[in-house]
Coordinates of C-alpha atoms in Angstrom, one line a residue:
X1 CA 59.8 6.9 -58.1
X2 CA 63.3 6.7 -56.0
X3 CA 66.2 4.8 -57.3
X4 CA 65.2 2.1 -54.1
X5 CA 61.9 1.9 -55.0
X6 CA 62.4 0.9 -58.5
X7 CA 64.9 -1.7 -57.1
X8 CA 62.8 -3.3 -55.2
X9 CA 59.2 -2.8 -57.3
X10 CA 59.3 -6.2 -58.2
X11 CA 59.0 -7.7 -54.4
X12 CA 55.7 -5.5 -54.1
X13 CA 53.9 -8.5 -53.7
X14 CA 55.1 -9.5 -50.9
X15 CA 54.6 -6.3 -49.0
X16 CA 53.5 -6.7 -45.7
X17 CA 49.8 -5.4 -44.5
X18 CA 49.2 -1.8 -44.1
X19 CA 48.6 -2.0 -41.0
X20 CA 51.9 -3.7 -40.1
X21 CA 53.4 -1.1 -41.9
X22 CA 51.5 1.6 -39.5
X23 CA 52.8 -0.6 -36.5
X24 CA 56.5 -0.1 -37.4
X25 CA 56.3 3.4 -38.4
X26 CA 54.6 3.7 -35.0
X27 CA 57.9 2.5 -33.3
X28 CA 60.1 4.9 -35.0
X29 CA 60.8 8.6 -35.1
X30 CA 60.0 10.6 -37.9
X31 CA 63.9 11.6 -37.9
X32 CA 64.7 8.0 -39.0
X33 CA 62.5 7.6 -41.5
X34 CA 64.3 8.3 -44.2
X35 CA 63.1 5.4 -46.6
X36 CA 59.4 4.7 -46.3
X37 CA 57.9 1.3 -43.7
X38 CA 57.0 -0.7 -47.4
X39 CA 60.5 0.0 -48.6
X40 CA 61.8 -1.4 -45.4
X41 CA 59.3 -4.3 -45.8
X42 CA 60.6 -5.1 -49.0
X43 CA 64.6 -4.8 -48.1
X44 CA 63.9 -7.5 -45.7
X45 CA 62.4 -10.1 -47.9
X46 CA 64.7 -9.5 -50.6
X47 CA 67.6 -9.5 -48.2
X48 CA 68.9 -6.3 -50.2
X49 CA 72.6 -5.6 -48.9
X50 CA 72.5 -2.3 -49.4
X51 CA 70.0 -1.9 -46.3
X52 CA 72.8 -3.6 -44.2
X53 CA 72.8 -1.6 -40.8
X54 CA 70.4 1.2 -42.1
X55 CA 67.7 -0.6 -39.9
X56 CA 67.9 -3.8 -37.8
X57 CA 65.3 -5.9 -36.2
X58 CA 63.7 -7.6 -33.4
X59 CA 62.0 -10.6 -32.8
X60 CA 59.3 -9.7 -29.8
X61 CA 59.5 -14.1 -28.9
X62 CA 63.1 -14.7 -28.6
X63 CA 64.2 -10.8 -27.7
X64 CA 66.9 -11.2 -30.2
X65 CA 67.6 -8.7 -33.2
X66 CA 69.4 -8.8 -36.6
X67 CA 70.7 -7.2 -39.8
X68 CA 67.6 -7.5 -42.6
X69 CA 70.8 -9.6 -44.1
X70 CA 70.4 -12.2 -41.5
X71 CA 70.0 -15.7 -43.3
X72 CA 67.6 -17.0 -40.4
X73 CA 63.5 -16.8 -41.3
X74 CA 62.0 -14.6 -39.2
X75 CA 59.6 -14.5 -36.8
X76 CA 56.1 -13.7 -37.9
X77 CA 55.6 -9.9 -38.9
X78 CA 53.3 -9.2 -36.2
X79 CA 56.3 -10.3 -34.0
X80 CA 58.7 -8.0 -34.8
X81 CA 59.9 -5.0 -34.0
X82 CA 61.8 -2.1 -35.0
X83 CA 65.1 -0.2 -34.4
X84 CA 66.9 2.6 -35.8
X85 CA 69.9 1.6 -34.1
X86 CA 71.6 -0.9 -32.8
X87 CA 72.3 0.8 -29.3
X88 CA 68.4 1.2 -29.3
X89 CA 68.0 -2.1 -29.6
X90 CA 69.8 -3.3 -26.8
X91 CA 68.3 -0.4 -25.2
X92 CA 65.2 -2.3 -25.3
X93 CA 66.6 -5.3 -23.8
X94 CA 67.4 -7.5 -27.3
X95 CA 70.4 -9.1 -27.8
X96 CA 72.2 -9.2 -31.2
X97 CA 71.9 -12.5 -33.0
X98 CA 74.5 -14.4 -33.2
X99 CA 74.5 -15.8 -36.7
X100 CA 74.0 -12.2 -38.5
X101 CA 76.1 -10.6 -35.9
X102 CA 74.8 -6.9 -35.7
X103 CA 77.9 -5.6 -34.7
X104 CA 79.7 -6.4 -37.9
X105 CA 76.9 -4.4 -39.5
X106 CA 78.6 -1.7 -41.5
X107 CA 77.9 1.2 -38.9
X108 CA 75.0 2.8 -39.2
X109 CA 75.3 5.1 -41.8
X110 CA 71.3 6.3 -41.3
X111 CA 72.6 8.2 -38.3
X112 CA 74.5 10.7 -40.8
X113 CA 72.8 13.7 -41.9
X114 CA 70.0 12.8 -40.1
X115 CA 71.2 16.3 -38.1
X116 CA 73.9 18.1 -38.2
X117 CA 74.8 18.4 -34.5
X118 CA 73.8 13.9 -33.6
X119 CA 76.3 13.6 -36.6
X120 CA 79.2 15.7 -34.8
X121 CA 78.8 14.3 -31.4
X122 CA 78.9 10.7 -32.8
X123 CA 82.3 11.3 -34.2
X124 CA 83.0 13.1 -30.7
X125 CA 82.0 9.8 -29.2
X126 CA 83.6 7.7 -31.6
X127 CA 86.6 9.3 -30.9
X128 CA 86.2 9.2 -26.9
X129 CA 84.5 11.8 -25.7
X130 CA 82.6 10.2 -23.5
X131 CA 85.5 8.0 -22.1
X132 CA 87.0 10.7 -20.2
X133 CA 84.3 13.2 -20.2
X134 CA 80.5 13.6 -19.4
X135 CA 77.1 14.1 -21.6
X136 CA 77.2 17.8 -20.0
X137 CA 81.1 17.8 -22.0
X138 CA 80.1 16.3 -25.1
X139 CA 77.1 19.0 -25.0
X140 CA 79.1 21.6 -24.6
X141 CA 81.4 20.9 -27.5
X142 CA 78.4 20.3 -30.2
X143 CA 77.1 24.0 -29.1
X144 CA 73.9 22.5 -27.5
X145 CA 72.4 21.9 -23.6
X146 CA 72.7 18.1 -22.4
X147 CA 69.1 17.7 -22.4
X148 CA 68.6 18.7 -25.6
X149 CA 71.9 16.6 -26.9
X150 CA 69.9 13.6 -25.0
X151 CA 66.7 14.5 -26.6
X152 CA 68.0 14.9 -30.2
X153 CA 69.9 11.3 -29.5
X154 CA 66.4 9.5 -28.9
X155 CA 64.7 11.5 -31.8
X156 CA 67.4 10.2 -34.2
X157 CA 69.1 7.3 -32.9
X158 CA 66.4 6.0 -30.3
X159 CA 68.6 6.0 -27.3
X160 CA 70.6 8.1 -25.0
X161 CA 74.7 9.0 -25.8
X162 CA 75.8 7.4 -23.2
X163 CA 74.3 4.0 -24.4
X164 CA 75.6 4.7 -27.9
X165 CA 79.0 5.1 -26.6
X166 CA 78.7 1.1 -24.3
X167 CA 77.5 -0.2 -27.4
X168 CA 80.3 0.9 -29.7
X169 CA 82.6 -0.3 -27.0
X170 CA 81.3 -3.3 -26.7
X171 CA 81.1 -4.1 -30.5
X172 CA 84.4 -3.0 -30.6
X173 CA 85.3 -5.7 -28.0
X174 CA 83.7 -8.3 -29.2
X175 CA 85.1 -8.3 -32.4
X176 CA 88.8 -8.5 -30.4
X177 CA 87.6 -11.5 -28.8
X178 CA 85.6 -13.1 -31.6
X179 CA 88.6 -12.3 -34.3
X180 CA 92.2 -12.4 -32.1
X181 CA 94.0 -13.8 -29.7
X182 CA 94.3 -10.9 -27.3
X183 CA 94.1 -11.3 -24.1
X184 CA 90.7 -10.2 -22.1
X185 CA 92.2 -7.4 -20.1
X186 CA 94.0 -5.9 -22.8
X187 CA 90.6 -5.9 -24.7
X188 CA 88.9 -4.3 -22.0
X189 CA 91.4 -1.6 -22.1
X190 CA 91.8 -1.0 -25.8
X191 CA 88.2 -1.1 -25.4
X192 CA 87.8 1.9 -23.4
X193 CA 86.8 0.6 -20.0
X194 CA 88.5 0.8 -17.0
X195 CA 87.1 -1.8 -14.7
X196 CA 87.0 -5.3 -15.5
X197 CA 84.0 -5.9 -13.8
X198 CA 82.3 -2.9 -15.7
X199 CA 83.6 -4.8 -19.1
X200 CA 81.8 -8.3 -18.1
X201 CA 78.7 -7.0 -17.0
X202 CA 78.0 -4.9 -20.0
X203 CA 79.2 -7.4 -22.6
X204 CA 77.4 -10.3 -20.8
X205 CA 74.1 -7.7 -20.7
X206 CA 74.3 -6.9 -24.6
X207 CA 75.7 -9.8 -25.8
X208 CA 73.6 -12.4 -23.2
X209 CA 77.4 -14.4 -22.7
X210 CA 80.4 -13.3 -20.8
X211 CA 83.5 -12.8 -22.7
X212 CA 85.2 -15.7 -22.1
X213 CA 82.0 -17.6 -23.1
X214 CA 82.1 -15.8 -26.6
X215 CA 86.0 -16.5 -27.0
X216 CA 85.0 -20.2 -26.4
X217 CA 81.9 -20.3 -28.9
X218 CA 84.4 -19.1 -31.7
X219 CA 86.5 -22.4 -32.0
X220 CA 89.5 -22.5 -33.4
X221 CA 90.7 -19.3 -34.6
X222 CA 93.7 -19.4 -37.5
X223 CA 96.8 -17.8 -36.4
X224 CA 98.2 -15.7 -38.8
X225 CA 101.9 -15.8 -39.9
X226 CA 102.0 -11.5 -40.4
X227 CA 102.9 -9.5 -37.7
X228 CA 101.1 -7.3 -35.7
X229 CA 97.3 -7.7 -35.1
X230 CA 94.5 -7.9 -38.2
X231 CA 91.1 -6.5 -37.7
X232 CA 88.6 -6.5 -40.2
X233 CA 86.1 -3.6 -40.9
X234 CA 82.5 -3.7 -42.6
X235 CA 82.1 -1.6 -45.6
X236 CA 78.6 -0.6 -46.7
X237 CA 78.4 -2.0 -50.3
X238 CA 79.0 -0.8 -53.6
X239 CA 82.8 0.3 -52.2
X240 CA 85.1 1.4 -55.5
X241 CA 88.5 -0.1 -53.1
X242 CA 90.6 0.5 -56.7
X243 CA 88.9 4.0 -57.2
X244 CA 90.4 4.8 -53.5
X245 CA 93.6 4.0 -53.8
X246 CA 94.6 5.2 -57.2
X247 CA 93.4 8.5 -55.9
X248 CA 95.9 8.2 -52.8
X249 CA 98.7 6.3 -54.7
X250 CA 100.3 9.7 -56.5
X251 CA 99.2 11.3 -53.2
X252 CA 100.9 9.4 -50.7
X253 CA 103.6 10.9 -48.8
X254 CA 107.3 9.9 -49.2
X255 CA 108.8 7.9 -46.2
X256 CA 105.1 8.1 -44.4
X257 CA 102.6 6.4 -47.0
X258 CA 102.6 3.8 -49.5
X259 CA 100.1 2.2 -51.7
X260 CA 101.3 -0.6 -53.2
X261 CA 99.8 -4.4 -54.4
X262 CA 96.4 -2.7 -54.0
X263 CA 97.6 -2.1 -50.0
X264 CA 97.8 1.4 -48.4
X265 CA 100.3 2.0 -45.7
X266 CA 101.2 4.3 -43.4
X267 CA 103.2 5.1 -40.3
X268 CA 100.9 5.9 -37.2
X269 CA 101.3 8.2 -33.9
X270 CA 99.3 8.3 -31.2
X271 CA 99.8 8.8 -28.2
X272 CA 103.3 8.2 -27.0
X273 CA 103.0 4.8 -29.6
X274 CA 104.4 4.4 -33.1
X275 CA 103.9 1.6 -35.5
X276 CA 102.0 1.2 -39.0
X277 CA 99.2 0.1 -40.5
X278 CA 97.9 -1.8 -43.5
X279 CA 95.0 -1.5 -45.1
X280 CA 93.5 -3.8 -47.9
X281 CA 90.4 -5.0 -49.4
X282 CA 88.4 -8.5 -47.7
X283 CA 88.7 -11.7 -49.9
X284 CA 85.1 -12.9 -49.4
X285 CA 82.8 -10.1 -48.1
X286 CA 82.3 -6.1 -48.2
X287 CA 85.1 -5.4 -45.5
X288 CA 88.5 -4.0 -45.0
X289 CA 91.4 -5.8 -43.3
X290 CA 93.5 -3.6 -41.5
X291 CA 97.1 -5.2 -40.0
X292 CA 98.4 -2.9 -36.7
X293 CA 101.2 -3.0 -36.2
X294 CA 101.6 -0.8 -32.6
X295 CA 103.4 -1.4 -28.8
X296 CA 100.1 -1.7 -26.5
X297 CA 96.2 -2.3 -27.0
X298 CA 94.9 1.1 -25.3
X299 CA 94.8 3.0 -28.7
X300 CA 93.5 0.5 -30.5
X301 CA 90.0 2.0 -30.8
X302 CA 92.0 5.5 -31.9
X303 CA 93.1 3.4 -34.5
X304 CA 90.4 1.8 -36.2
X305 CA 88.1 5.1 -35.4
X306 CA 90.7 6.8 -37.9
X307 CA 91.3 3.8 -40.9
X308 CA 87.6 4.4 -40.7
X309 CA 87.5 8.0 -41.4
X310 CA 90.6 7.8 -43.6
X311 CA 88.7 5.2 -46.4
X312 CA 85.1 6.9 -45.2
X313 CA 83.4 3.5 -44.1
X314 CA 80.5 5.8 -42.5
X315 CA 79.4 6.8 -46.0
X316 CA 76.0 5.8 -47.3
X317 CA 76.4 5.4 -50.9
X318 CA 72.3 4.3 -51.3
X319 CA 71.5 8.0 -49.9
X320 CA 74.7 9.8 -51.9
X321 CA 73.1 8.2 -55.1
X322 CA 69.6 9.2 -54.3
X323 CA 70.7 12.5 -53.9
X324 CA 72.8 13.2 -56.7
X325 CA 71.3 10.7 -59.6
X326 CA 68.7 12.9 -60.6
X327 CA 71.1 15.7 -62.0
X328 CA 72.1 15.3 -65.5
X329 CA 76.3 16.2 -65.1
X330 CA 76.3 13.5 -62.1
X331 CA 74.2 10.8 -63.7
X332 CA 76.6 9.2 -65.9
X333 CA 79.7 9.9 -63.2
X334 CA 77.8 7.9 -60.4
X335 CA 77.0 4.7 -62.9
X336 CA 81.3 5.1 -63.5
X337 CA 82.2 4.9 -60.6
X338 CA 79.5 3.5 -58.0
X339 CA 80.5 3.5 -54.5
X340 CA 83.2 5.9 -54.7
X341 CA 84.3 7.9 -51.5
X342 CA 85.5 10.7 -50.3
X343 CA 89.0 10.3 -48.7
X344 CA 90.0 11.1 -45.5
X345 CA 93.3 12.0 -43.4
X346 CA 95.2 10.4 -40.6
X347 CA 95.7 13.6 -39.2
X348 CA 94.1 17.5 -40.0
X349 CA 97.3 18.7 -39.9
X350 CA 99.1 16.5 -41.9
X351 CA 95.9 17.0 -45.0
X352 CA 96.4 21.1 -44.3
X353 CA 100.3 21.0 -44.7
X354 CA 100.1 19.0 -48.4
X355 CA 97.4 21.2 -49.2
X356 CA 99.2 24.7 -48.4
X357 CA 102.5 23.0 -50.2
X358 CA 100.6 21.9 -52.8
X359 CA 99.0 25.5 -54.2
X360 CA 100.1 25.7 -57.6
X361 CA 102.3 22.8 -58.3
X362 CA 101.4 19.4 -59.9
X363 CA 100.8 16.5 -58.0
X364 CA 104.0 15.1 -58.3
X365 CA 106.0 18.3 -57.7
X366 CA 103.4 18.4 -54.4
X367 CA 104.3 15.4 -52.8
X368 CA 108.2 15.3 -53.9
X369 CA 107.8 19.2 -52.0
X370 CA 106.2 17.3 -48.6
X371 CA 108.5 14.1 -48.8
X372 CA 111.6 16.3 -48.6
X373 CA 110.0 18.1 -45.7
X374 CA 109.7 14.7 -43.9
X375 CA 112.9 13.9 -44.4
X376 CA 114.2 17.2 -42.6
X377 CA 111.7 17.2 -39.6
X378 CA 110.1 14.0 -39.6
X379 CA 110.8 11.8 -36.6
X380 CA 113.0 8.6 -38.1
X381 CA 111.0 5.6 -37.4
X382 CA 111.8 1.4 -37.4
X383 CA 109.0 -0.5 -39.1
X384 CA 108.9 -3.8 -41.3
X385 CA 107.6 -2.3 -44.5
X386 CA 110.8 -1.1 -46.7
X387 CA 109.5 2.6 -47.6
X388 CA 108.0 3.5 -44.3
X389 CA 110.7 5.4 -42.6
X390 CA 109.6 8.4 -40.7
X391 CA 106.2 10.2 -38.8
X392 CA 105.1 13.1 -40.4
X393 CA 106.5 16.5 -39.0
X394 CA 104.1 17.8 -35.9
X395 CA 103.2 21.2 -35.8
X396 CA 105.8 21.8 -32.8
X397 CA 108.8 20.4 -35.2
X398 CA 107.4 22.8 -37.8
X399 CA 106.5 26.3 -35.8
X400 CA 110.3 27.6 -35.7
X401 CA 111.5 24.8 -38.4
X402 CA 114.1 26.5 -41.4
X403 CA 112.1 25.3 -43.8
X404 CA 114.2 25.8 -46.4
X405 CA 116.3 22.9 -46.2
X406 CA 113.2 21.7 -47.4
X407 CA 113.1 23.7 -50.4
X408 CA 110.3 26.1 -48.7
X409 CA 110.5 29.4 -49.1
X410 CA 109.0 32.5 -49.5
X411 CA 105.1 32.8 -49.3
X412 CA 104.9 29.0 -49.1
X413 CA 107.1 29.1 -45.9
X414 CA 104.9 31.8 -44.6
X415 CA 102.1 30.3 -44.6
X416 CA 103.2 26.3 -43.8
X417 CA 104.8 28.6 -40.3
X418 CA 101.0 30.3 -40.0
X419 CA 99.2 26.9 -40.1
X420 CA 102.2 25.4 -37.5
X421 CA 101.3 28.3 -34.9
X422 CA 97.4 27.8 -35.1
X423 CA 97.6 24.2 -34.7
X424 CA 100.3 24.5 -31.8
X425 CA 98.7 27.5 -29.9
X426 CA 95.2 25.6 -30.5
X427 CA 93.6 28.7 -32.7
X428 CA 93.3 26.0 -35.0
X429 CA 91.7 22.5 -34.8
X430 CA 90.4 20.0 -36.8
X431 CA 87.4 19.0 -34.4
X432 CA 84.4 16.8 -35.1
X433 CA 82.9 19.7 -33.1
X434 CA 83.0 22.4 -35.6
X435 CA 80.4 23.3 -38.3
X436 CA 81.2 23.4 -42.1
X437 CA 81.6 27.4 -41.7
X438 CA 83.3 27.6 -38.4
X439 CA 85.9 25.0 -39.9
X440 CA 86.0 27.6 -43.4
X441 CA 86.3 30.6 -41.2
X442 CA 89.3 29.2 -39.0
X443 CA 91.1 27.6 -41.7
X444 CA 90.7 31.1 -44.0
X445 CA 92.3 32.7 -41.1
X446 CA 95.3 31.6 -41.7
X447 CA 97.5 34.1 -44.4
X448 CA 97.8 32.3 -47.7
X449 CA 95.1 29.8 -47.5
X450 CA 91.7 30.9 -49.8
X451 CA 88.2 29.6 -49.1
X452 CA 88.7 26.6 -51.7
X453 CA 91.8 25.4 -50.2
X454 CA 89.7 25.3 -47.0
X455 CA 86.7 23.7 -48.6
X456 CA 89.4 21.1 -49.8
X457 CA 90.7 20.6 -46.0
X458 CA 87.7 20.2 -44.6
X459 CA 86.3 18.1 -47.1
X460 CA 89.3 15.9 -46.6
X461 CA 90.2 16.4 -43.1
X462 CA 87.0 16.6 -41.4
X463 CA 85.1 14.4 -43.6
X464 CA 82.7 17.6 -44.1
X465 CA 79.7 16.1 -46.9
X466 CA 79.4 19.6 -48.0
X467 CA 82.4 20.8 -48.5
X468 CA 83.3 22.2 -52.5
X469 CA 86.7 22.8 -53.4
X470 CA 85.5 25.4 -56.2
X471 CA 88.7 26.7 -57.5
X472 CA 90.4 23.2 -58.3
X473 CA 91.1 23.6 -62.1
X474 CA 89.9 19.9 -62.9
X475 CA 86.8 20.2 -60.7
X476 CA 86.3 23.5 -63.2
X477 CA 86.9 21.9 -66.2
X478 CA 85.0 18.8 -65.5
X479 CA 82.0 21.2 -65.1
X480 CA 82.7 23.4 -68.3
X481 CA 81.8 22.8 -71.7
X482 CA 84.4 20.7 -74.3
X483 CA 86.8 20.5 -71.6
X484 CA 87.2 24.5 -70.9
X485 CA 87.2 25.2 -67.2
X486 CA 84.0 27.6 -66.0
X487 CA 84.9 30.2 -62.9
X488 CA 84.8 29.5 -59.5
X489 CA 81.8 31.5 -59.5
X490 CA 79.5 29.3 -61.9
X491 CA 81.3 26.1 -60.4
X492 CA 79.7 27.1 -56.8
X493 CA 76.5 28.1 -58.7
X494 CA 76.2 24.8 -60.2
X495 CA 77.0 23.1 -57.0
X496 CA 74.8 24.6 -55.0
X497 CA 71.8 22.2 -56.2
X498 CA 74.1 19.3 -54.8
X499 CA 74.0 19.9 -51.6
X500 CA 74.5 18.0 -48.7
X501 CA 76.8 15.9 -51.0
X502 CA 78.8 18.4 -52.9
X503 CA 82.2 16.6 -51.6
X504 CA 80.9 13.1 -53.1
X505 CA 79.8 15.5 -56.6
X506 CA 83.4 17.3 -56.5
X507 CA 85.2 13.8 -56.1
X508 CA 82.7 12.3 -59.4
X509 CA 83.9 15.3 -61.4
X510 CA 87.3 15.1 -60.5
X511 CA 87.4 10.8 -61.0
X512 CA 86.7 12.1 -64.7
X513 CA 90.0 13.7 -65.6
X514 CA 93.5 12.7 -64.7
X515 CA 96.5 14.8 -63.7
X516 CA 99.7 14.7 -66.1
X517 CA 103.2 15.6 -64.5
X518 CA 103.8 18.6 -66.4
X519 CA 100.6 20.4 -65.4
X520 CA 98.2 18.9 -68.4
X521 CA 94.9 17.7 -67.4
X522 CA 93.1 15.4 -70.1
X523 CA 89.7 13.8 -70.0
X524 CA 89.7 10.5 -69.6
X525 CA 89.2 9.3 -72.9
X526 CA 91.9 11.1 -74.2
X527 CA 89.9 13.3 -76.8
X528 CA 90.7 16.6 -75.3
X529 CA 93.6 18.2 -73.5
X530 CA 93.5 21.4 -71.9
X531 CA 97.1 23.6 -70.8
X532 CA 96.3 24.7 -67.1
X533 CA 97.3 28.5 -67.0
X534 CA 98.5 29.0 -63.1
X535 CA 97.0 32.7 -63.0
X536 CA 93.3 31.2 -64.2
X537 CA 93.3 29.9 -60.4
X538 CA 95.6 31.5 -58.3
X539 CA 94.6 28.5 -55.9
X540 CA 94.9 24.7 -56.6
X541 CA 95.0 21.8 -54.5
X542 CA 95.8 19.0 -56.6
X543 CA 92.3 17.2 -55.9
X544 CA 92.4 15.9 -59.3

């Protein structure tokens, strides 16, 4: 029996009929299916929030649809209907309720893993693929043919990626308009469309009012006395928020990053735009406020696309769990630390240069290494959080940089200038596009850096599931016996059970030792230390 159906054994009795249960697996692929028609059943009388935006449904009478969260009753079973998405939804002419709000749902984490290639053109999408490009584009890029990109879309998601993209504007929109004062136009932009006219038609068509008519259902919205502009992000619950940020705090780049009153800042870039962000925890339900502070709206959806990766909002922890649970080293490291991510990067480049700098040296001796190289080449910037003073160094400033002023030299600098020229010729990126070799096999090509230290950036960087940093000494001795670290070898033996989550299982193991300044690493409950000896690995990357 699964870890969900144990959960929810007790509402058995209030399954719904067989054949109701036929009838909705009827209306879904077999792609989305993940969890079984009675478990859905049962995770919409019990109102389970963990099922939030796995599923949503329609009412056949009113052609409206919901979160299974949604505090209404609903309709009779034989009226409902359902979707594996909310783009398919709307896709099918139903409009999102407006008490449950769909579009806050937390994503729909369901979508990822479901395949490989739906997963990398979502991101694609997410990121704007389709704002400048076509479906034949976004094809192109994921290695397939539009049609099949289109079929694999309806088999997965239940609609086309051109609907997926109008509906992620739109929700984007409409929480602008719903949650802020911006002005209509500038949502539109930031939004991603380009004619007005476009932007009312397909928000009045998903959303059944026009957007002025939303702004003037919300009431009176609460100014707030911070600057800059506060948008606030679902997060699939359980979410370990102190977890996160302890794991960024020793992490966090001098002059670029802070994490501080249980906040994480940063300086920002994009585009020809510079500002900040803040990022903390909601008071009253699973979410994140983020405060931007940036000249403009058009980027705005660059922006939260990226807080999203950086604090991995499109995890699933109900699926991670499942997954892992059921092996004996994980079981007890899941129950520790429930909900805990996998963090991400502002920028690939940024993730690969602390990683090259930090190959055997501490943490702290890492990040002291990376601030000083800020100082030297980072662009000085003006913000209102004492600490943030400067954008990290691009990989133009870095290409012919004297590193040395940095204190750089030597191998170190030869590789930091290797990674510079990859990224700046475009030998190099960090694309959603790229498979979890292809990214291994570019990043490897690079002199210095060794298949871990990619496995780390990609796991980091491109939010790869799969990803194993093998060689990280604390990973190893997590996995070894009274504290002694195994190989690299037997930690990818082990790990290979773990897959497609072996990024989430390398983050558990890690969570269960702590890094000391001078080199030490300790288990956590301070029984056993074990003296790291730099030529057991001849490559760390300070993941734990």
């Amino acid at each position: 029996m699964s870890i969900v159906e144990s959960h929810l054994d007790h509402h058995r009795d209030r399954a719904a009929p067989s054949s109701l249960g036929a009838s909705f697996a009827s209306q879904i692929s077999e792609g989305n299916a993940e969890l079984r028609p009675p478990i859905w059943w049962q995770a919409l009388y019990s109102r389970d929030q963990r099922f939030d935006g796995r599923f949503f449904i329609g009412a056949a009478t009113t052609k409206i649809y919901c979160r299974p969260v949604c505090p209404v009753p609903f309709a009779r079973p034989n009226s409902l209907v359902w979707f594996a998405s909310a783009a398919a939804a709307e896709a099918a002419g139903y409009r999102p309720c407006g008490r449950c709000r769909p579009e806050a749902s937390p994503g729909t984490p369901a979508w990822l893993g479901t395949s490989a290639i739906v997963s990398r053109a979502l991101r694609l999408i997410s990121e704007g693929a389709l704002d400048e490009g076509n479906v034949e584009d976004l094809a192109g890029r994921v290695g397939v043919g539009a049609r099949q990109l289109r079929r694999l879309f309806v088999e997965h998601l239940g609609s086309s990626p051109v609907k997926i993209a109008i509906t992620y504007r739109v929700h984007f929109a409409r929480n602008l308009i719903e949650e802020t004062d911006l002005p209509i136009t500038k949502i539109a932009l930031s939004a991603g469309f380009t004619s007005i006219r476009q932007f009312n038609h397909e928000v009045r068509l998903i959303c059944g009012q026009s957007p002025t008519q939303l702004r003037r259902a919300r009431g009176e919205f609460p100014t707030s006395s911070q600057n800059g502009l506060v948008i606030r992000l679902a997060c699939r619950p359980p979410f370990d928020w102190p977890a996160l940020v302890e794991y960024l705090r020793p992490r966090a780049t001098p002059g670029v990053e802070l994490v501080q009153g249980g906040a994480y800042q940063r300086t920002i870039s994009v585009g020809d735009s510079t500002g900040f962000i803040e990022v903390r925890p909601g008071k009253t339900e699973p979410a994140l406020a983020v405060r931007i502070e940036l000249p403009g709206c058009q980027f705005l959806m660059k922006v939260v696309d990226r807080v999203r990766r950086i604090f991995d909002l499109g995890a699933d922890p109900l699926r991670i769990v499942e997954g892992l649970s059921r092996y004996a080293r994980l079981k007890p490291l899941l129950d520790r630390h429930p909900g805990l991510r996998v963090p991400g990067v502002w920028d690939g480049f940024e993730l690969a240069v602390q990683a090259v700098l930090g190959q055997q040296l501490t943490i702290t001796d890492s990040t002291t290494l990376t601030g000083r190289l800020v100082q030297n080449f980072g662009k000085p910037v003006q913000t209102s959080v004492q600490g943030l003073t400067h954008l990290f160094p691009t990989p133009k400033d870095l290409v012919d940089a004297d590193v040395s002023r940095a204190g750089i030299r030597g191998a170190r600098a030869a590789t930091l200038h290797g990674l510079a020229r990859a990224v700046h010729s475009g030998k190099l990126t960090f694309a959603a596009s790229m498979t979890l070799e292809e990214a291994i096999s570019g990043i490897c090509s690079i002199p210095g850096v060794g298949e871990s230290t990619a496995h780390y950036i990609a796991m980091r960087a491109l939010g790869e599931p799969d990803a194993f940093p093998f060689a990280d000494v604390g990973l190893r001795s997590a996995l070894g016996r009274g504290g002694d670290p195994v190989l690299p070898s037997e930690a990818l033996r082990i790990a290979e059970d773990w897959r497609p989550w072996r990024a989430y299982a390398a983050m558990h193991l890690c969570a269960a030792v702590t890094v000391r300044d001078d080199g030490d690493k300790k288990r956590m409950n301070g029984r056993r230390q074990t003296r790291i000896n730099p030529r057991e690995s001849p490559v760390t990357h300070n993941l734990s």
